[in-house]
Coordinates of N, CA, C and O in Angstrom, one line a residue:
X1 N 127.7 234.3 -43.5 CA 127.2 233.5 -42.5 C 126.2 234.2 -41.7 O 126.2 235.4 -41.7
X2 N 125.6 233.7 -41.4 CA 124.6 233.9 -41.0 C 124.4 233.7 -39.2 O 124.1 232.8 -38.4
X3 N 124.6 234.9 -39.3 CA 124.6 235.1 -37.9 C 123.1 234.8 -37.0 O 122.1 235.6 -36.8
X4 N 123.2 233.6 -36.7 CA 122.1 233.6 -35.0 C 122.2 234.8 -34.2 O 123.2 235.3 -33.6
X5 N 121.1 235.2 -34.2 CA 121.3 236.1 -32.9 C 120.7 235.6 -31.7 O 119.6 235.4 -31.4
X6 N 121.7 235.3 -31.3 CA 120.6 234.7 -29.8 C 120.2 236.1 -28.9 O 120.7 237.2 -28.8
X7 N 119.1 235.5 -28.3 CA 118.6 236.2 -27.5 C 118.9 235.8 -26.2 O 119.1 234.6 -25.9
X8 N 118.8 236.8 -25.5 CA 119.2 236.4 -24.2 C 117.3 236.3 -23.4 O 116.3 237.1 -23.4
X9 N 117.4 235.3 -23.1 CA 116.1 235.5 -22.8 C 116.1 234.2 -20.9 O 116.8 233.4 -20.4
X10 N 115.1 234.9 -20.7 CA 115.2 234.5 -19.3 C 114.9 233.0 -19.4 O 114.1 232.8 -20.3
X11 N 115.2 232.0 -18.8 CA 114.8 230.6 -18.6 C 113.1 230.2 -18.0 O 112.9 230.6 -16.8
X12 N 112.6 230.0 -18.3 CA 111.1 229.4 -17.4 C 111.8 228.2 -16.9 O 112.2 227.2 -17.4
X13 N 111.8 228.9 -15.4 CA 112.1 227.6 -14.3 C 110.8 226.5 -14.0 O 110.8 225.3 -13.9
X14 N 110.0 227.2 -14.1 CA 108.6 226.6 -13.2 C 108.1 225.6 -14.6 O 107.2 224.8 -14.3
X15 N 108.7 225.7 -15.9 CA 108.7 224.6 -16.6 C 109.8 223.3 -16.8 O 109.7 222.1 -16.9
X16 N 111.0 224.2 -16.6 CA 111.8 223.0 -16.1 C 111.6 222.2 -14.7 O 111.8 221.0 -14.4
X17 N 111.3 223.3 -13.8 CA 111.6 222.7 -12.5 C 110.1 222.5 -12.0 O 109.6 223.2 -11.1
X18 N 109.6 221.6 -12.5 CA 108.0 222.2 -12.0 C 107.8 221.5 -10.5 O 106.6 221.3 -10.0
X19 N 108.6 221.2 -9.9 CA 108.6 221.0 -8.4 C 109.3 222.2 -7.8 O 109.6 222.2 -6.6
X20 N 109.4 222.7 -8.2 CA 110.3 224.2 -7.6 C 108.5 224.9 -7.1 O 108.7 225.7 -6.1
X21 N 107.5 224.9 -7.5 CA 106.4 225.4 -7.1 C 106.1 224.6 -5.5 O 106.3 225.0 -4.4
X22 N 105.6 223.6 -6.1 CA 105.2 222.5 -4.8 C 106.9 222.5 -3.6 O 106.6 221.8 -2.6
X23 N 108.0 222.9 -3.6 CA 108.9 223.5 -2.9 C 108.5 224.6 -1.8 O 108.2 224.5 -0.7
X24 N 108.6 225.6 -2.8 CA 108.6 226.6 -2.4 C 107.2 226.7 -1.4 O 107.1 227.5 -0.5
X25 N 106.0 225.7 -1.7 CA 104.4 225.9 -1.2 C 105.0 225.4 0.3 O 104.8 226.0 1.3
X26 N 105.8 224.0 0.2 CA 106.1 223.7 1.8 C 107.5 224.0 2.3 O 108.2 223.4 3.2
X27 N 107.9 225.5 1.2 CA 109.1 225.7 2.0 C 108.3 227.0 2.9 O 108.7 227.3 4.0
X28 N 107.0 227.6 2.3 CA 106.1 228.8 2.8 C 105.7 228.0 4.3 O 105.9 228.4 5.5
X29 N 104.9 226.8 3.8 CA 104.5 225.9 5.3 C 105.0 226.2 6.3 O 104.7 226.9 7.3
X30 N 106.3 225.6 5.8 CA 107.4 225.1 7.1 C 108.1 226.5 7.8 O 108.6 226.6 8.9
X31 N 107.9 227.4 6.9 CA 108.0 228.9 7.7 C 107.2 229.4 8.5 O 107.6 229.8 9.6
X32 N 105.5 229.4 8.0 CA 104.5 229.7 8.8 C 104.8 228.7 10.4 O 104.8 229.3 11.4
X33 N 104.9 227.5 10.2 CA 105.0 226.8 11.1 C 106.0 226.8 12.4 O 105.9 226.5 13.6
X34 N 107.2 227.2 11.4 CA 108.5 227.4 12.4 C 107.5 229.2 13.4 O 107.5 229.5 14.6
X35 N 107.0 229.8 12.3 CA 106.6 231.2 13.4 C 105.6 230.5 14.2 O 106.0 230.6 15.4
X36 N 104.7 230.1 14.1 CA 103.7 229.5 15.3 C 104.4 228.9 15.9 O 104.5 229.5 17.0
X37 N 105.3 227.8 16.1 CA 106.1 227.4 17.0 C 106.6 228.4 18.1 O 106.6 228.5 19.3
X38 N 107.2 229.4 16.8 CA 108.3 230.7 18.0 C 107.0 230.9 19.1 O 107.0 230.6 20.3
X39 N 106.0 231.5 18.3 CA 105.1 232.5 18.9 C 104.9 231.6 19.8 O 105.1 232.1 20.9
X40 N 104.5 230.6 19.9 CA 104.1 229.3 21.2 C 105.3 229.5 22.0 O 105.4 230.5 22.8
X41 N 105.9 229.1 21.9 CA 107.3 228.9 22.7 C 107.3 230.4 23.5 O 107.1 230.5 24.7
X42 N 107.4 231.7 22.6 CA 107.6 232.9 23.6 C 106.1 233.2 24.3 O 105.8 234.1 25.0
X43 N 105.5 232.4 23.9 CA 103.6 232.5 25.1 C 103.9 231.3 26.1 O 103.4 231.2 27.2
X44 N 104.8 230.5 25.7 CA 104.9 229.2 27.1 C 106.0 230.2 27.7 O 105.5 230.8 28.6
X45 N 106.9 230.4 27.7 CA 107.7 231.2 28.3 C 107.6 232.2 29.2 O 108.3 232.2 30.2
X46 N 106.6 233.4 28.8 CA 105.8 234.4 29.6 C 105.2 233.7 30.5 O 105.2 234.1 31.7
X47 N 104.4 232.5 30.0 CA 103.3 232.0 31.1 C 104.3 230.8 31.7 O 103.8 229.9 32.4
X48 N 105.7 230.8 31.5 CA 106.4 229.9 32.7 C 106.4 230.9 33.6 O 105.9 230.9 34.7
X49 N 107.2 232.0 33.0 CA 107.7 233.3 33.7 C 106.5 233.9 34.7 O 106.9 234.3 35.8
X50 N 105.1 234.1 34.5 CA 104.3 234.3 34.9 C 104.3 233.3 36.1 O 104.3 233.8 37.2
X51 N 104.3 232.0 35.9 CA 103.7 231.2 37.1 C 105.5 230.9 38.2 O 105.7 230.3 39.3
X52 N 106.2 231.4 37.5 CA 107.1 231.1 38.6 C 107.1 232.6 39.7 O 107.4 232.9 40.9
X53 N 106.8 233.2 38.9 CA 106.6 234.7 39.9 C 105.3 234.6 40.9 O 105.2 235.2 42.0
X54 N 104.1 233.6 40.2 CA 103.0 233.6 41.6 C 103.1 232.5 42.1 O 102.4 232.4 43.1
X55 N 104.2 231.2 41.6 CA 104.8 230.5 43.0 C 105.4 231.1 44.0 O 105.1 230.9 45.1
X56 N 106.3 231.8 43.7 CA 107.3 232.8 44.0 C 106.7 233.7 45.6 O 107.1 233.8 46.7
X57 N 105.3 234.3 44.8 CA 104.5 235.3 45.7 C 103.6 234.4 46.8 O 103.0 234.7 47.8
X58 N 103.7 233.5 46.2 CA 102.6 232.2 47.1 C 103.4 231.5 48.1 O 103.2 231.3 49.3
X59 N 104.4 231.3 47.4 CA 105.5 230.9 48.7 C 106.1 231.8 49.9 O 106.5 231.4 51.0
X60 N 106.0 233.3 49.6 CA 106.6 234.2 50.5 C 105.1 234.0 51.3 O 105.1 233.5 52.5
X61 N 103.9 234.4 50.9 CA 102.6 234.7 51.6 C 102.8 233.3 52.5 O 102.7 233.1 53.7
X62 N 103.0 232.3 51.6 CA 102.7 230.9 52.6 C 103.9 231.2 53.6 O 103.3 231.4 54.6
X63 N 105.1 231.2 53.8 CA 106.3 231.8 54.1 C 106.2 233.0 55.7 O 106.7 232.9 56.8
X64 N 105.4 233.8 55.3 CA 104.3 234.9 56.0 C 103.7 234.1 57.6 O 104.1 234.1 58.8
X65 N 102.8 233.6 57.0 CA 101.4 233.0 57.2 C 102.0 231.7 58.0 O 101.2 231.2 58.8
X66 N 103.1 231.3 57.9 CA 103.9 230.5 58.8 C 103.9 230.8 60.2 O 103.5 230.2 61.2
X67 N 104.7 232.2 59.7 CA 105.8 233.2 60.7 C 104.6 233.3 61.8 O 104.5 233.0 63.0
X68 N 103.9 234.0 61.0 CA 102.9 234.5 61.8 C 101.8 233.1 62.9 O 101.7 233.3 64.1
X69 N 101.4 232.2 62.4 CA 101.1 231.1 63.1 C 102.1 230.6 64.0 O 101.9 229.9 65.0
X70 N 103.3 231.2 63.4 CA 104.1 230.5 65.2 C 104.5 231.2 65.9 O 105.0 230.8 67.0
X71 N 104.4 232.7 65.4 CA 104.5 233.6 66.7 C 103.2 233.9 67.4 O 103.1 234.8 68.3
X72 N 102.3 233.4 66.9 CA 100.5 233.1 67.8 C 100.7 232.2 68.4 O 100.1 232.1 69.4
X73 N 101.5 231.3 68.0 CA 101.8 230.2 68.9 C 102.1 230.0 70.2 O 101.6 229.6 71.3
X74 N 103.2 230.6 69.8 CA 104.4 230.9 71.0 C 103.3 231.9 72.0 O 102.9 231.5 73.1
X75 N 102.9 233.1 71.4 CA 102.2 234.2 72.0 C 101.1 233.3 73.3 O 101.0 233.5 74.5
X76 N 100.4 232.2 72.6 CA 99.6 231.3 73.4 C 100.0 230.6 74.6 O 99.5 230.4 75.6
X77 N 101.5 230.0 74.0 CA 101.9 228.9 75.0 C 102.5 230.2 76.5 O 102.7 229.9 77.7
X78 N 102.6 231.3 76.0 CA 103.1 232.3 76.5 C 102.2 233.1 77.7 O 102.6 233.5 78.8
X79 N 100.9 233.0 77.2 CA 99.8 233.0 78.1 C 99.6 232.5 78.8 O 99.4 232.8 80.0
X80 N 99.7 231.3 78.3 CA 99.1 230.3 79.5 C 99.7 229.9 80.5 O 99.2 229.9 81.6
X81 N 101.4 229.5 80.3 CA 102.4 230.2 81.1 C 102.1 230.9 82.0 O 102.2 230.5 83.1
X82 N 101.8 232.2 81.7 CA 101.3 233.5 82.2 C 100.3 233.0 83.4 O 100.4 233.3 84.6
X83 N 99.2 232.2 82.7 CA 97.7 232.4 83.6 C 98.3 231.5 84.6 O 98.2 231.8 85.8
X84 N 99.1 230.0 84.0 CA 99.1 229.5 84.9 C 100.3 229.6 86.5 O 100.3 229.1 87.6
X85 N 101.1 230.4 85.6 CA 101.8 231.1 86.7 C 101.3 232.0 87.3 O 102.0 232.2 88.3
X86 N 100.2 232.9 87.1 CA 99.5 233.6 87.8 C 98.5 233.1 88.9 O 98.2 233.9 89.8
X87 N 97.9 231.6 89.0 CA 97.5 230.8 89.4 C 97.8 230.3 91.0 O 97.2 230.1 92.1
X88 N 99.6 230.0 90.2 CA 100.3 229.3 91.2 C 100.7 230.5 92.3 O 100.7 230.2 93.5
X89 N 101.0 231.6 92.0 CA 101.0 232.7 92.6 C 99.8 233.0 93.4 O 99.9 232.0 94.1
X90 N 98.8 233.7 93.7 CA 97.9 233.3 93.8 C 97.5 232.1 95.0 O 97.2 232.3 96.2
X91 N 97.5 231.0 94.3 CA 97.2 229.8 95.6 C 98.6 229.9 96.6 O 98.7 229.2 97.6
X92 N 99.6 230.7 96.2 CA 101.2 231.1 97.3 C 100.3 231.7 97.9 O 99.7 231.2 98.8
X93 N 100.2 232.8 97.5 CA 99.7 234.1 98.0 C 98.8 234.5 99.2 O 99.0 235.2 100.2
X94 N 97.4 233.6 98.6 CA 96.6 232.5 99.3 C 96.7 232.2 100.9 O 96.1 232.7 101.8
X95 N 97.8 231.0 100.7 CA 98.7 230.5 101.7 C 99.6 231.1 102.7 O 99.9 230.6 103.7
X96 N 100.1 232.4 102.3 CA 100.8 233.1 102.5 C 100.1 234.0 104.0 O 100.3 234.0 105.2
X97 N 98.9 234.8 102.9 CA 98.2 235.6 103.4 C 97.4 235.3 104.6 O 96.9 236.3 105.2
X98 N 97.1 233.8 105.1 CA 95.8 233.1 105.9 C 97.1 231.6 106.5 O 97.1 230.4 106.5
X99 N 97.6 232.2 106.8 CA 98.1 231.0 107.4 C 97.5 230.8 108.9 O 97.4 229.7 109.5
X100 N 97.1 231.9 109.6 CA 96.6 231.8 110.8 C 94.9 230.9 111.1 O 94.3 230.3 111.9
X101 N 94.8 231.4 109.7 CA 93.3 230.5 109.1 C 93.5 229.0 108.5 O 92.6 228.2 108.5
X102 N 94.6 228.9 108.1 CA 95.0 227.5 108.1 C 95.6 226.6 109.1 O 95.9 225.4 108.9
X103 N 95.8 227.3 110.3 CA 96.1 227.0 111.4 C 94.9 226.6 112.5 O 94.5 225.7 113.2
X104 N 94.5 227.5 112.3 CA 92.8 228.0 112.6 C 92.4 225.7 112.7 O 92.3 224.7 113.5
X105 N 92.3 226.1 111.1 CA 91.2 224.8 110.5 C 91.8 223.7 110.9 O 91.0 222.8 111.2
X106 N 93.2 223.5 111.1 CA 93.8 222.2 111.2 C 93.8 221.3 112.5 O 93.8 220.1 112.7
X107 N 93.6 223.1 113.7 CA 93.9 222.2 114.7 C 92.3 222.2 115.4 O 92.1 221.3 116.2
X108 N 91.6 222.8 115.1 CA 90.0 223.1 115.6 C 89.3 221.5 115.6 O 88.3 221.3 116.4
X109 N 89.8 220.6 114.7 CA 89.4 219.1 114.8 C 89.8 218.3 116.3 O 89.1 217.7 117.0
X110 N 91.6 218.7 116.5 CA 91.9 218.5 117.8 C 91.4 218.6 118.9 O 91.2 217.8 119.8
X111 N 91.2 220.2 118.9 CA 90.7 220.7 120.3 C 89.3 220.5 120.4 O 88.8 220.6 121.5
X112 N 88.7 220.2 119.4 CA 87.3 219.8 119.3 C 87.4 218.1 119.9 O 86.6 217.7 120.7
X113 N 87.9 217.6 119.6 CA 88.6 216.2 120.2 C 89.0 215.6 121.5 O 88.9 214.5 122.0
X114 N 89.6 217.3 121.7 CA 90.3 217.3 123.2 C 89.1 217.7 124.6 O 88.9 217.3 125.8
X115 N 88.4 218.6 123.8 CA 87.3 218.7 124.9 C 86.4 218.5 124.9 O 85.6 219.0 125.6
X116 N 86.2 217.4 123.6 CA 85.0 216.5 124.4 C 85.2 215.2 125.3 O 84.3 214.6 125.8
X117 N 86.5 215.0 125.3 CA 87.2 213.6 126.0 C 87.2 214.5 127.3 O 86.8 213.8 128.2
X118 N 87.5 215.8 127.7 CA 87.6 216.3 129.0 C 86.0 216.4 129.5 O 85.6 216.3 130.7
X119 N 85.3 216.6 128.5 CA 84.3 217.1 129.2 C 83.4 215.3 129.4 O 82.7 215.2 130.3
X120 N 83.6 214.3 128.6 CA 83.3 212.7 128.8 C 83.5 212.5 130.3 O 82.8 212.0 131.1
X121 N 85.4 213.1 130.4 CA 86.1 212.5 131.6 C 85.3 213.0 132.8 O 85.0 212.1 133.5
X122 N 85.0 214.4 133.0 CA 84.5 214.7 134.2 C 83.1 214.5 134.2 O 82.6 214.8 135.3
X123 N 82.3 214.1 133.4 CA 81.2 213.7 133.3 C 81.1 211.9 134.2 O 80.3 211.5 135.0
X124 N 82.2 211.3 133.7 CA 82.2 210.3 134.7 C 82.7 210.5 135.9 O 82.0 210.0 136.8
X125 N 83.8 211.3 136.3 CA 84.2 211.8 137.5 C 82.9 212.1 138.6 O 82.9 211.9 139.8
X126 N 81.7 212.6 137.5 CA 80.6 213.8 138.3 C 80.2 212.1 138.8 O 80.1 211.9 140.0
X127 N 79.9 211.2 137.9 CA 79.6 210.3 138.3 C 79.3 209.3 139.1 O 78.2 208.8 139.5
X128 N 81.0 208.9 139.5 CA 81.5 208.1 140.6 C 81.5 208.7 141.4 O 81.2 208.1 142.4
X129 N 81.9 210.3 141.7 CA 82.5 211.1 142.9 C 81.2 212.6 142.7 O 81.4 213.7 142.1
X130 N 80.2 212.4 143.3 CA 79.2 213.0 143.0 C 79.7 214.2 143.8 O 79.5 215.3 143.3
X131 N 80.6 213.9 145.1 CA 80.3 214.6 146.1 C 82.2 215.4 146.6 O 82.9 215.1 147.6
X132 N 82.3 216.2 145.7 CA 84.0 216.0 145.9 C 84.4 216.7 146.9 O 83.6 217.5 147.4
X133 N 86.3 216.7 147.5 CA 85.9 217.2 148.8 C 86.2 218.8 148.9 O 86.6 219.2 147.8
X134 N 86.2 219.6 149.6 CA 86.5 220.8 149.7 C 87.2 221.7 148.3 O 86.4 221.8 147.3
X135 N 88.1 222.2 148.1 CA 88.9 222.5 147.5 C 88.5 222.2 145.9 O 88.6 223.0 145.0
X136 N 88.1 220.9 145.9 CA 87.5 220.5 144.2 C 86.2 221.2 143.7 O 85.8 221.7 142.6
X137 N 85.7 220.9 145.1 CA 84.0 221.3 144.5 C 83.9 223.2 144.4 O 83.1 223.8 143.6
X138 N 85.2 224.2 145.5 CA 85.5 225.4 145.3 C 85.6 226.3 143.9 O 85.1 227.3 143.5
X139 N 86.9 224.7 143.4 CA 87.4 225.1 142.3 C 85.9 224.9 140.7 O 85.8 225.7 139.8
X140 N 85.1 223.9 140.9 CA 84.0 223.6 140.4 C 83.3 224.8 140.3 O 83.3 225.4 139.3
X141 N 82.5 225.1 141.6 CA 81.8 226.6 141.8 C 82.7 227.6 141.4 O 82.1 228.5 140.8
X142 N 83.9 227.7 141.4 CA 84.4 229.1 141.2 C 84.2 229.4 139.3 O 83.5 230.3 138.7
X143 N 84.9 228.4 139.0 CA 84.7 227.8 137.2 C 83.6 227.9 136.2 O 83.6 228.2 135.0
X144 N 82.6 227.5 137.2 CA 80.9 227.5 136.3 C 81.2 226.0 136.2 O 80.2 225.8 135.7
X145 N 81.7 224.9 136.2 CA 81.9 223.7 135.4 C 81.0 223.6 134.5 O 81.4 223.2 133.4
X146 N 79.6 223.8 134.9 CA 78.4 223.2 134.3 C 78.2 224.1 132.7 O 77.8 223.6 131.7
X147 N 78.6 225.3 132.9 CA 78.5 226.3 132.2 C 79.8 226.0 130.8 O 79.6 226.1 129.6
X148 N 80.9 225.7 131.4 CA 82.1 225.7 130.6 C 81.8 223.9 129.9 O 82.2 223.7 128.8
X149 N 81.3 223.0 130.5 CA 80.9 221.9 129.8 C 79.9 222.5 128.5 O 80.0 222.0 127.4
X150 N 79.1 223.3 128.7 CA 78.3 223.6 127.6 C 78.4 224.4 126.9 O 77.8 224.3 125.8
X151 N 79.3 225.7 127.3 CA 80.0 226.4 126.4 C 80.7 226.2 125.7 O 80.9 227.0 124.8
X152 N 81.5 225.0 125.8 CA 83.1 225.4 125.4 C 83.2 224.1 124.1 O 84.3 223.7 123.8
X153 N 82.0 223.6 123.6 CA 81.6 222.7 122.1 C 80.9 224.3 121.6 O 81.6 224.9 120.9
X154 N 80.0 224.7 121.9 CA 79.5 225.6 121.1 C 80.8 227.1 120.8 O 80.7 227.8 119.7
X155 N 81.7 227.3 121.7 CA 82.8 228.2 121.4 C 83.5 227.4 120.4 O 84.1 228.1 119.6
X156 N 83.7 226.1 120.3 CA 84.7 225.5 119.1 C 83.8 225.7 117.9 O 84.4 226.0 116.9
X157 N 82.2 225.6 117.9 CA 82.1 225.3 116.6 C 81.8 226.6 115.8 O 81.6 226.6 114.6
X158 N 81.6 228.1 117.0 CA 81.8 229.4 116.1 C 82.7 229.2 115.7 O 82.7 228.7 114.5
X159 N 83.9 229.3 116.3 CA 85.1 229.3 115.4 C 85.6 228.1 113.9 O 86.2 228.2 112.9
X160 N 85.2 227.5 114.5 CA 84.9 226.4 113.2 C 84.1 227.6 111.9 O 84.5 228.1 110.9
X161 N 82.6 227.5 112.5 CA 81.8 228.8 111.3 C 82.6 229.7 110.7 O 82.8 229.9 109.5
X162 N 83.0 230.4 111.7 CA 83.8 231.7 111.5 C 85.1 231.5 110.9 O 85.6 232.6 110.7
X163 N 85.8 230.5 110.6 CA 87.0 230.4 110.1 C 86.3 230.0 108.7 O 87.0 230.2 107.7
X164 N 85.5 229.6 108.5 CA 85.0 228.4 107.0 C 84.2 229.9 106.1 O 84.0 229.9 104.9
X165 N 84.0 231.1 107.1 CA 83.1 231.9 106.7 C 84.3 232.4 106.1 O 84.0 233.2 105.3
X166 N 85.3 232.3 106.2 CA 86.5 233.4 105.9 C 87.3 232.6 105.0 O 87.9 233.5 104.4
X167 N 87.7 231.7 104.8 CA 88.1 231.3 104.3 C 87.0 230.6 102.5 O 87.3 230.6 101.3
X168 N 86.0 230.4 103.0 CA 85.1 230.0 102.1 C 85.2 231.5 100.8 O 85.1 232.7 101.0
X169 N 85.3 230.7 99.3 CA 85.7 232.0 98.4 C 84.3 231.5 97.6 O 84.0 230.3 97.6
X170 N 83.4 233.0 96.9 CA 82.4 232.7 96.2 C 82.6 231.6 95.1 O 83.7 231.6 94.5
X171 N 81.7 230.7 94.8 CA 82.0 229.9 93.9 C 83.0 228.6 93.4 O 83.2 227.9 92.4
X172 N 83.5 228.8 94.8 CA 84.4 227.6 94.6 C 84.2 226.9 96.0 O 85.0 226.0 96.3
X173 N 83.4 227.2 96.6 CA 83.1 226.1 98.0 C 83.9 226.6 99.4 O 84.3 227.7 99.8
X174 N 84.0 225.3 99.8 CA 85.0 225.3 101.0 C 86.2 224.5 100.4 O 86.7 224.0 101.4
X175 N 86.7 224.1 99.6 CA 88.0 223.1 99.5 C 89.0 223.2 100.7 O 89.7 222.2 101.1
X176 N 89.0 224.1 101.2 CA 90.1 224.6 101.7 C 90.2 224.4 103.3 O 91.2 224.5 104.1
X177 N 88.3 223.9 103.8 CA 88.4 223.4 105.3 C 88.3 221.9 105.4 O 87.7 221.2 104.6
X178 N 88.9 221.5 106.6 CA 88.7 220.9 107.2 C 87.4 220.6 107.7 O 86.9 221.4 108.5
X179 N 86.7 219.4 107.5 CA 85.1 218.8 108.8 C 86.0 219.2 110.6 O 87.1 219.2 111.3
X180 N 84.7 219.4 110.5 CA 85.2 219.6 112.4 C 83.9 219.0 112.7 O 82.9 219.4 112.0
X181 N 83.7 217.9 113.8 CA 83.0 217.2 114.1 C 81.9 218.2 115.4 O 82.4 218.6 116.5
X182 N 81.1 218.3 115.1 CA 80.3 218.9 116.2 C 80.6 217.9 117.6 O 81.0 216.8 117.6
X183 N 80.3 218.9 118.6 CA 81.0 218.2 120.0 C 79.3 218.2 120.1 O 78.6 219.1 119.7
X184 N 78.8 216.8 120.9 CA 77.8 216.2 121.8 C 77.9 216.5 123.2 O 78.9 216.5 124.0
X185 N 76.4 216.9 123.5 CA 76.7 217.2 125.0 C 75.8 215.9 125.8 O 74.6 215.7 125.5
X186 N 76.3 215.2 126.5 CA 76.3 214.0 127.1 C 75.7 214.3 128.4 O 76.4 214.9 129.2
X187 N 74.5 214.0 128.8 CA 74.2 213.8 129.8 C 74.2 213.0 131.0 O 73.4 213.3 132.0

């Protein structure tokens, strides 16, 4: 008998299987593809990681930059506070300091008031009673009358001057006096 010898011999797949080529071409694809994927995926990743760290840094600076705008804030409302209680201090102080000059001013309209109605009154008195008796006309001569009628509007309105001169602050006026009416001398 006649022995066959078989041979052991390897199979040709790529003739039986001749789709095992075109397989393996988009099994190569779909590998390449799956790695560009990865590699995408670990570049979006870095660059999430990236942008959450300079949200991160942008939010502390913005966070910062807050802090800081409202402790300027404060620092402002703080001043002004400041100036304007420095102010009010000040116009106390003012007041405090010159009350004799506010005294001065208040009543100098009065007395300016008061003696020209005296000096009106005896101006009519001189009038009707030209000739007065003893003792009046003494007291007249001894006084000056004539002299203290014309003195005594021009003594109110130094002091009128002289209080406005003192009280008057560079650059801001007189606010602070009183008009005092000049006294008329009546013939």
């Amino acid at each position: 008998m006649v022995h066959q010898h078989k041979r052991a011999c390897k199979p040709n797949l790529s003739a039986r299987f001749p789709i095992n080529m075109s397989l393996q071409t988009h099994n190569q694809q779909l590998k390449q593809e799956i790695a560009d994927r990865l590699a995408v995926e670990t570049k979006l990743q870095k660059l999430t990681h990236e942008l959450e760290q300079r949200v991160e840094e942008r939010t502390f600076q913005l966070s910062q930059a807050l802090d800081n705008f409202q402790q300027a804030q404060v620092r402002l409302v703080q001043q002004e506070k400041m100036s304007t209680l420095g102010e009010l201090v000040a116009g106390i102080a003012h007041e405090i300091n010159n009350p004799p000059v506010n005294f001065i001013l208040g009543n100098l309209n009065h007395a300016s008031e008061y003696t020209q109605n005296f000096i009106d009154l005896f101006q009519l008195y001189q009038q009707y009673y030209p000739n007065p008796g003893g003792e009046i006309q003494q007291k007249i001569d001894e006084i000056d009358i004539d002299f203290l009628m014309q003195d005594s509007p021009q003594i109110i309105e130094e002091k009128h001057s002289g209080t406005l001169s003192f009280v008057s602050e560079p650059g801001k006026g007189t606010e602070f006096c009183i008009e005092i009416p000049v006294l008329s001398q009546k013939a």
